[in-house]
Amino acid sequence: MMTATQQQTTPWGMRLTVASLVFIGSASAAQANQVDLPYQQPAQDIIDIVDAAPSPGASVSPGGEYLLIQQYPALPAIEDLASAEYRLAGMRINPDNNAISQSRYIQGLELVNINDGSTTTINGLPQDARIINTSWAPNGEYFAFLNMQPDGVHLYRVDVDSGNASRWSDVQVNALRTTSIQWQHDSQSVYLMAVDPDRGAAPEANRAPSGPVITESRGRTAPSRTYQDLLQNSHDEALFEYYFNSYIARVDLDGDLEYLGQSGIYDSFSLSPDNQYLLVTELNSPYSYAVPHFRFARTTNVWDTQGSPVYQVVDQALADDLPISFDAVVPERRSISWRNDADSTLVWAEAADAGDPRNDSEYRDHVYQLSAPFEVDPAHLMSLQSRFSRLAAADEENAIVYERWWSSREERAWHVDPSGQRDAHLMWERSWQDRYNDPGSPMMTRDNRGRAVVYLNDGEILLSGAGASDEGDRPFIDRYTLETGETERLWRSESPYYERALSLLDADNLVFLTQREAVDEPADFYKRNLQSDELTALTDTDHPMPHTSGISRELVHYEREDGLAMSATLFLPAGYDKDRDGPLPTIVWAYPREYRSSADAAQVSGSPYEFNRISYWRPQFLATQGYAVFDNATMPIVGEGDNQPNDTFIEQLVMNSEAVIKAGVDLGVSDPDRFALGGHSYGAFMTANVLAHSDLFKAGIARSGAYNRSLTPFGFQREERTVWDDPQLYLTMSPFFSAHQIKTPLLLIHGAEDNNSGTFPMQSERLYQAVKGLGGTSRLVMLPHESHGYRARESVLHMLWETVEWLDEFVKNAEE
């Protein structure tokens, strides 16, 4: 039942379930015990890692004069997570302020002048600022932001010249479906979603129901993956309508507020580039108890700027019957947007195969466009052999259309003439898992209305990419000629730095905003001039955790038994010398990924020159406790040709594990008898499976995983087959059904309020019960108020304490 979270757990109270251990460090007991244990904290050097300031974000003003630095706080306290919460239609909301519950927010703002490097502190920011979006005016003279407070979300405006912030309007923003602030191109007003000022009190639930909750299906195929937080009854529907009901509102520079049209359950809105129309999508009843809001029926209309509908783009039915294939889409018009370069031209895709990839069809999608006043038939832009992904336009004669087909991992990019004077030209065709041959993405610039368009100069565009290679990522900027497909490398990140282009500041002089870092230098923002080869620092960030600077990091390469190249990032304790100190206890942390090509699976990701920021979420922090850490160890699951990756899932997991163990032993840094394996989510699923099907490790740590695939019968992760298609596959891949083979000590941690599809908290509870009932060694820790990822400082510190205690007992101090 979807009700506000009222569980009153004191900040320092927590229920832990323990099997085989009465208390950590005590003698083993013959039976399972349940104990009360307050939140615990790990060693101070780990606490300091958790409390280190996160890396700031930034955005560039139109015209490239200012850089807005956005500073984020460290982790919130458990009290922040214990706020009221409703769970409606696949979303978790805070009913007190009409915002998403547990939203990440910006705590501080600072302006940097890109030309001279001077900084301006913003005056007048609200106390305890919790900023959830910022938006520049097209003229660059202002930026707006939304401030989330306990009683609502408020609109602020900052005057850039003075650096003064002030409450712009008393409008109450509805931040449930979008936090978008859309400026008119004259910078005189903004559009946003607003709470209905006349909505009254929230509906109350009747203690006595009016009747049972009934759903019905009569021969209609309606598969769905395992969703959580769905609507459950008529009161949930009433709450959904109450909290999601909005007006689209306009606020001018004087703060005058105007509500447009009628209130409704609006999912999104978008202002046309010429500011003459609004593209508005509204969710329609009856709602579904089987799928989340993004599958609800919806109508998309074009409005004039007074809120009157002028054209209906689509009336889409409830999408609860889509095939579970990742290439399945709704049969109606979809991916509807304004063409970014034109005054008011709509672009959308429409399935040529009724949205079902099982249907034979020469084409999969048709792409159309339609210009105001929307009184003629839509113009056919092109037909695609796979699914439309996106369109990025430069001008009326030049745009790029992307298409993808998930099952083959294929991507194509087309140079298209929206005016219809030239045929589409194929720019490239590739596997989107092939990072080594990724040509990059087009760099954008702003037109005279402040709209982002593809930068185009004399038939040439600029591409920026990650530059993946065997030596790691080396970001680049290329010049690409649209007519010939020829490329010219303008710049590439050079050792000992990792630098990437963020935006184009001055197209004529090839000046870019970049972010650069080195192993011992945190990321800072720079202005890089490619013509003069000048590099100017705009920020100077202190090392957020100097006590970790001695921890070493190395990208290591190795092969598994069948010759597939693999890699991992190896972290070693500060001052460690393998000849002097000998091999260490070792933790391997991984996440399985499926590939259709061995060549793609073997590719390296990451850079050896990135800042060595020690993570508490991943196991890197264990290097402070005397462990060798193989982080992000590649765990490829490959299926080529007619073979699906999961056909040999278990065999490949074990082979991958053997390879990384051998790598650590061959390097002389790892004790072969003191290895642990861990992972989060699908990595937890991996961990339980490896422990069930091998004795390679001394201990396992599985966080927020799913272990019984019969509870996700319509597919999971990237598996498209259902349990009825291949019941043996589901049985074999479920460590729950092999729990009798899990004899390696297994620590299970799970957020008690996990909302991720398939990873119900009971997944960990049931595996723990199975291992306990079969005589294995396991410990189950349920973290109150936490979802799939853990956010409260108390929760994270306790998770780290549990991890260290478990590994110290079963790995570091393992009996010979």
XYZ file of N, CA and C in Angstrom, residues 377-543:
501
model
N -0.021 17.684 -44.030
C 0.449 16.359 -43.630
C 1.916 16.423 -43.230
N 2.317 15.609 -42.259
C 3.725 15.582 -41.862
C 4.622 15.199 -43.039
N 5.824 15.759 -43.063
C 6.806 15.447 -44.097
C 7.672 14.293 -43.642
N 7.856 13.308 -44.539
C 8.702 12.162 -44.236
C 10.166 12.580 -44.340
N 10.909 12.442 -43.234
C 12.319 12.833 -43.235
C 13.212 11.687 -43.679
N 13.012 10.494 -43.118
C 13.777 9.329 -43.542
C 13.200 8.081 -42.901
N 13.569 6.907 -43.447
C 13.219 5.608 -42.883
C 14.484 4.928 -42.386
N 14.355 4.202 -41.267
C 15.513 3.623 -40.607
C 15.351 2.119 -40.466
N 16.478 1.414 -40.537
C 16.473 -0.040 -40.386
C 16.532 -0.469 -38.924
N 16.690 0.484 -38.022
C 16.624 0.189 -36.591
C 15.870 1.323 -35.920
N 15.994 1.469 -34.597
C 15.173 2.430 -33.876
C 15.804 3.823 -33.884
N 14.961 4.806 -34.125
C 15.377 6.201 -34.020
C 15.878 6.470 -32.608
N 17.048 7.109 -32.514
C 17.627 7.434 -31.221
C 17.515 8.928 -30.919
N 18.010 9.768 -31.835
C 17.929 11.212 -31.615
C 18.276 11.952 -32.898
N 17.942 13.241 -32.900
C 18.290 14.123 -34.003
C 18.954 15.358 -33.426
N 20.079 15.763 -34.019
C 20.768 16.992 -33.643
C 20.973 17.808 -34.899
N 20.415 19.011 -34.932
C 20.455 19.831 -36.140
C 21.435 20.979 -35.997
N 22.003 21.367 -37.138
C 22.862 22.554 -37.203
C 22.110 23.716 -37.845
N 21.424 23.438 -38.959
C 20.619 24.451 -39.643
C 19.593 23.728 -40.498
N 18.879 24.482 -41.339
C 17.773 23.910 -42.099
C 18.220 22.894 -43.136
N 19.518 22.811 -43.430
C 19.991 21.863 -44.434
C 20.936 20.804 -43.863
N 21.203 20.856 -42.574
C 22.171 19.930 -41.984
C 21.722 19.462 -40.601
N 21.560 18.163 -40.480
C 21.214 17.553 -39.199
C 21.820 16.160 -39.164
N 21.944 15.611 -37.953
C 22.452 14.259 -37.768
C 21.356 13.441 -37.101
N 21.035 12.317 -37.710
C 20.041 11.396 -37.163
C 20.757 10.119 -36.745
N 20.497 9.694 -35.513
C 21.095 8.475 -34.972
C 20.028 7.390 -34.871
N 20.438 6.162 -35.186
C 19.558 5.006 -34.988
C 20.344 3.896 -34.301
N 19.621 3.070 -33.514
C 20.257 1.968 -32.783
C 19.360 0.739 -32.792
N 20.010 -0.424 -32.736
C 19.305 -1.692 -32.565
C 19.974 -2.428 -31.415
N 19.215 -2.601 -30.321
C 19.835 -3.086 -29.098
C 20.370 -4.506 -29.244
N 19.597 -5.391 -29.824
C 19.978 -6.806 -29.818
C 21.288 -7.056 -30.553
N 21.613 -6.249 -31.543
C 22.879 -6.401 -32.278
C 23.934 -5.408 -31.822
N 23.551 -4.427 -30.980
C 24.428 -3.356 -30.499
C 24.908 -2.460 -31.635
N 24.131 -2.378 -32.705
C 24.543 -1.583 -33.864
C 24.019 -0.153 -33.764
N 24.842 0.784 -34.236
C 24.468 2.194 -34.293
C 24.833 2.742 -35.661
N 23.970 3.596 -36.197
C 24.271 4.322 -37.432
C 24.008 5.807 -37.207
N 24.816 6.626 -37.854
C 24.606 8.070 -37.840
C 24.496 8.553 -39.284
N 23.481 9.379 -39.541
C 23.204 9.846 -40.895
C 23.297 11.365 -40.963
N 23.919 11.862 -42.022
C 23.866 13.285 -42.329
C 22.616 13.510 -43.174
N 21.710 14.307 -42.638
C 20.386 14.479 -43.239
C 20.168 15.944 -43.586
N 19.480 16.165 -44.684
C 19.080 17.512 -45.091
C 17.594 17.685 -44.753
N 17.247 18.381 -43.675
C 15.835 18.526 -43.314
C 15.005 19.235 -44.371
N 15.649 20.026 -45.267
C 14.887 20.705 -46.314
C 14.489 19.764 -47.438
N 15.079 18.569 -47.470
C 14.719 17.579 -48.472
C 15.415 17.732 -49.799
N 16.419 18.586 -49.893
C 17.092 18.811 -51.177
C 18.158 17.770 -51.477
N 18.660 17.062 -50.424
C 19.684 16.043 -50.627
C 19.271 14.763 -49.911
N 19.712 13.631 -50.460
C 19.462 12.354 -49.808
C 20.325 12.227 -48.559
N 19.854 11.398 -47.620
C 20.628 11.157 -46.403
C 21.920 10.426 -46.749
N 22.976 10.763 -46.023
C 24.300 10.179 -46.259
C 24.767 9.512 -44.970
N 25.201 8.251 -45.078
C 25.668 7.512 -43.910
C 27.020 8.048 -43.458
N 27.092 8.493 -42.194
C 28.347 8.998 -41.637
C 29.190 7.858 -41.077
N 28.572 6.985 -40.290
C 29.270 5.808 -39.779
C 28.284 4.759 -39.319
N 28.772 3.550 -39.281
C 28.025 2.392 -38.790
C 28.969 1.594 -37.911
N 28.532 1.282 -36.684
C 29.454 0.692 -35.729
C 28.677 -0.010 -34.623
N 29.418 -0.818 -33.848
C 28.874 -1.344 -32.606
C 29.028 -0.266 -31.537
N 27.925 0.061 -30.829
C 28.062 1.101 -29.813
C 28.767 0.593 -28.557
N 29.093 -0.701 -28.505
C 29.950 -1.209 -27.439
C 31.429 -1.136 -27.820
N 31.717 -0.779 -29.073
C 33.100 -0.661 -29.544
C 33.609 0.729 -29.200
N 34.173 0.882 -28.007
C 34.614 2.183 -27.534
C 35.855 2.668 -28.282
N 36.683 1.738 -28.742
C 37.924 2.129 -29.410
C 37.669 2.882 -30.717
N 36.572 2.583 -31.379
C 36.278 3.199 -32.668
C 35.105 4.180 -32.594
N 34.830 4.672 -31.394
C 33.775 5.673 -31.231
C 34.246 6.993 -31.825
N 33.556 7.510 -32.859
C 34.019 8.755 -33.496
C 33.748 9.994 -32.659
N 32.974 9.871 -31.588
C 32.664 11.019 -30.755
C 31.295 11.597 -31.060
N 30.959 12.651 -30.328
C 29.669 13.328 -30.481
C 29.884 14.750 -30.972
N 28.931 15.275 -31.750
C 29.101 16.634 -32.267
C 29.072 17.667 -31.139
N 29.962 18.639 -31.209
C 29.995 19.719 -30.230
C 28.942 20.752 -30.621
N 28.349 21.333 -29.595
C 27.234 22.243 -29.800
C 27.667 23.682 -29.553
N 26.947 24.600 -30.182
C 27.101 26.027 -29.916
C 25.698 26.600 -29.754
N 25.592 27.860 -29.343
C 24.285 28.487 -29.171
C 23.980 29.423 -30.336
N 22.739 29.357 -30.833
C 22.335 30.293 -31.877
C 21.907 31.607 -31.224
N 21.394 32.538 -32.038
C 21.069 33.866 -31.508
C 19.842 33.855 -30.594
N 19.191 32.698 -30.468
C 18.073 32.588 -29.521
C 18.460 31.805 -28.275
N 19.738 31.486 -28.164
C 20.190 30.751 -26.997
C 19.996 29.255 -27.097
N 19.600 28.756 -28.268
C 19.364 27.330 -28.455
C 20.662 26.615 -28.818
N 20.826 25.417 -28.272
C 21.996 24.610 -28.603
C 21.800 23.958 -29.959
N 22.728 24.216 -30.887
C 22.714 23.611 -32.222
C 24.098 23.055 -32.503
N 24.175 22.127 -33.440
C 25.462 21.556 -33.826
C 26.334 22.649 -34.448
N 27.555 22.772 -33.960
C 28.485 23.736 -34.558
C 28.840 23.271 -35.969
N 28.682 24.188 -36.940
C 28.957 23.888 -38.342
C 29.658 25.085 -38.964
N 30.781 24.830 -39.617
C 31.538 25.896 -40.280
C 32.058 25.373 -41.606
N 31.500 25.907 -42.686
C 31.959 25.553 -44.025
C 31.934 24.034 -44.241
N 30.825 23.408 -43.823
C 30.649 21.979 -44.043
C 31.390 21.089 -43.078
N 31.951 21.667 -42.023
C 32.721 20.887 -41.056
C 32.111 21.029 -39.659
N 32.099 19.937 -38.916
C 31.654 19.946 -37.536
C 32.821 19.520 -36.653
N 32.660 19.673 -35.360
C 33.649 19.227 -34.388
C 33.079 18.068 -33.588
N 33.894 17.032 -33.411
C 33.507 15.864 -32.633
C 34.404 15.746 -31.411
N 33.817 15.480 -30.260
C 34.612 15.205 -29.065
C 34.240 13.828 -28.562
N 35.239 13.087 -28.076
C 35.000 11.729 -27.617
C 35.951 11.316 -26.521
N 35.691 10.120 -25.971
C 36.487 9.616 -24.848
C 37.862 9.141 -25.282
N 38.010 8.762 -26.543
C 39.327 8.330 -27.030
C 39.813 7.048 -26.384
N 38.922 6.083 -26.208
C 39.307 4.824 -25.568
C 40.364 4.106 -26.395
N 41.293 3.484 -25.677
C 42.381 2.762 -26.331
C 42.951 1.745 -25.354
N 43.895 0.928 -25.816
C 44.524 -0.052 -24.936
C 45.233 0.606 -23.753
N 45.657 1.864 -23.929
C 46.346 2.568 -22.850
C 45.396 3.387 -21.986
N 44.101 3.215 -22.205
C 43.108 3.946 -21.444
C 42.498 5.079 -22.246
N 41.569 5.785 -21.634
C 40.875 6.869 -22.321
C 41.795 8.074 -22.509
N 41.814 8.588 -23.744
C 42.542 9.818 -24.065
C 41.606 10.697 -24.895
N 40.794 11.520 -24.213
C 39.785 12.330 -24.912
C 40.380 13.168 -26.037
N 39.544 13.458 -27.035
C 40.021 14.140 -28.235
C 38.982 15.126 -28.742
N 39.434 15.985 -29.656
C 38.568 16.839 -30.466
C 38.997 16.655 -31.911
N 38.048 16.304 -32.769
C 38.309 16.118 -34.196
C 37.500 17.116 -35.009
N 38.043 17.474 -36.173
C 37.272 18.198 -37.187
C 36.792 17.170 -38.201
N 35.489 17.181 -38.500
C 34.891 16.172 -39.384
C 34.220 16.878 -40.555
N 34.569 16.460 -41.778
C 33.978 17.021 -42.986
C 32.750 16.205 -43.361
N 31.586 16.829 -43.367
C 30.337 16.105 -43.589
C 30.275 15.458 -44.971
N 30.772 16.125 -45.989
C 30.638 15.611 -47.348
C 31.514 14.390 -47.592
N 32.725 14.386 -47.062
C 33.673 13.310 -47.369
C 33.861 12.313 -46.226
N 33.504 12.700 -45.019
C 33.745 11.841 -43.866
C 35.172 11.871 -43.366
N 35.991 12.745 -43.904
C 37.389 12.851 -43.471
C 37.465 13.531 -42.105
N 38.419 13.077 -41.286
C 38.600 13.660 -39.962
C 40.021 14.186 -39.807
N 40.144 15.224 -39.008
C 41.442 15.794 -38.662
C 41.512 15.915 -37.145
N 42.523 15.315 -36.540
C 42.695 15.387 -35.101
C 43.238 16.762 -34.717
N 42.439 17.515 -33.962
C 42.850 18.849 -33.523
C 43.546 18.823 -32.167
N 43.138 17.888 -31.332
C 43.700 17.860 -29.975
C 43.413 16.496 -29.359
N 44.353 16.070 -28.502
C 44.174 14.831 -27.753
C 44.808 14.990 -26.383
N 44.147 14.491 -25.380
C 44.675 14.568 -24.018
C 46.010 13.841 -23.939
N 46.969 14.472 -23.267
C 48.317 13.924 -23.181
C 48.692 13.622 -21.732
N 49.437 12.530 -21.545
C 49.934 12.183 -20.219
C 50.870 13.294 -19.716
N 50.964 13.517 -18.426
C 50.387 12.706 -17.338
C 49.021 13.208 -16.881
N 48.234 13.819 -17.803
C 46.940 14.373 -17.438
C 45.812 13.623 -18.142
N 44.659 13.694 -17.497
C 43.416 13.263 -18.130
C 42.565 14.517 -18.277
N 42.322 14.902 -19.532
C 41.614 16.149 -19.810
C 40.538 15.885 -20.849
N 39.379 16.460 -20.645
C 38.286 16.261 -21.599
C 37.596 17.584 -21.890
N 37.140 17.729 -23.119
C 36.449 18.943 -23.541
C 35.010 18.913 -23.050
N 34.579 20.008 -22.427
C 33.214 20.100 -21.924
C 32.309 20.905 -22.841
N 32.817 22.019 -23.345
C 31.981 22.842 -24.219
C 32.862 23.736 -25.081
N 32.239 24.254 -26.117
C 32.906 25.137 -27.073
C 32.650 26.572 -26.645
N 33.705 27.308 -26.282
C 33.558 28.687 -25.811
C 33.613 29.698 -26.949
N 34.534 29.513 -27.879
C 34.732 30.446 -28.991
C 35.034 29.613 -30.229
N 34.017 29.445 -31.064
C 34.166 28.563 -32.225
C 35.192 29.100 -33.214
N 35.190 30.399 -33.451
C 36.084 30.972 -34.464
C 37.551 30.773 -34.104
N 37.859 30.864 -32.804
C 39.252 30.745 -32.370
C 39.562 29.401 -31.708
N 38.623 28.477 -31.792
C 38.796 27.133 -31.241
C 39.229 27.179 -29.774
N 38.380 27.830 -28.976
C 38.604 27.908 -27.534
C 37.565 27.040 -26.846
N 38.033 26.172 -25.935
C 37.158 25.200 -25.298
C 37.251 25.298 -23.777
N 36.168 24.942 -23.119
C 36.209 24.694 -21.682
C 36.542 23.222 -21.497
N 37.563 22.949 -20.709
C 37.945 21.566 -20.447
C 38.001 21.331 -18.944
N 38.056 20.082 -18.582
C 38.287 19.688 -17.189
C 39.504 18.782 -17.182
N 40.517 19.150 -16.386
C 41.780 18.425 -16.399
C 42.135 17.969 -14.990
N 42.715 16.788 -14.928
C 43.138 16.223 -13.645
C 44.367 15.357 -13.867
N 45.026 15.007 -12.782
C 46.159 14.093 -12.808
C 46.044 13.190 -11.595
N 46.892 12.209 -11.515
C 46.782 11.224 -10.444
C 46.727 11.889 -9.081
N 47.550 12.908 -8.843
C 47.603 13.586 -7.552
C 46.978 14.977 -7.586
N 46.272 15.312 -8.667
C 45.652 16.627 -8.789
C 44.168 16.457 -9.079
N 43.296 16.970 -8.197
C 41.857 16.854 -8.462
C 41.454 17.649 -9.689
N 40.304 17.317 -10.231
C 39.842 17.934 -11.471
C 39.580 19.431 -11.281
N 40.068 20.218 -12.219
C 39.790 21.655 -12.267
C 39.355 22.026 -13.673
N 38.743 23.209 -13.782
C 38.253 23.700 -15.064
C 39.292 24.615 -15.693
N 39.436 24.471 -17.021
C 40.455 25.212 -17.762
C 39.852 25.786 -19.037
N 40.463 26.864 -19.507
C 40.185 27.395 -20.838
C 41.350 27.020 -21.733
N 41.066 26.247 -22.778
C 42.125 25.792 -23.682
C 41.899 26.401 -25.063
N 42.928 27.119 -25.546
C 42.914 27.717 -26.877
C 43.770 26.854 -27.799
N 43.123 26.187 -28.768
C 43.861 25.281 -29.640
C 44.734 26.036 -30.635
N 44.340 27.250 -31.003
C 45.142 27.994 -31.980
C 46.429 28.529 -31.353
N 46.332 29.051 -30.147
C 47.526 29.606 -29.503
C 48.201 28.610 -28.568
N 47.551 27.455 -28.373
C 48.064 26.422 -27.467
C 48.198 26.952 -26.037
N 47.305 27.855 -25.668
C 47.292 28.390 -24.308
C 46.322 27.592 -23.439
N 46.711 27.414 -22.189
C 45.869 26.719 -21.226
C 45.788 27.579 -19.964
N 44.558 27.987 -19.595
C 44.361 28.891 -18.470
C 43.484 28.224 -17.423
N 44.004 28.115 -16.204
C 43.234 27.518 -15.113
C 42.155 28.482 -14.645
N 40.941 27.966 -14.451
C 39.831 28.777 -13.961
C 39.499 28.482 -12.507
N 39.860 27.303 -12.015
C 39.627 26.932 -10.625
C 40.879 26.270 -10.071
N 40.946 26.214 -8.754
C 42.096 25.602 -8.086
C 41.560 24.841 -6.879
N 41.360 23.557 -7.048
C 40.705 22.730 -6.036
C 41.734 22.035 -5.162
N 41.542 22.106 -3.854
C 42.419 21.403 -2.923
C 42.153 19.902 -2.969
N 43.164 19.133 -2.632
C 43.001 17.681 -2.537
C 41.976 17.391 -1.440
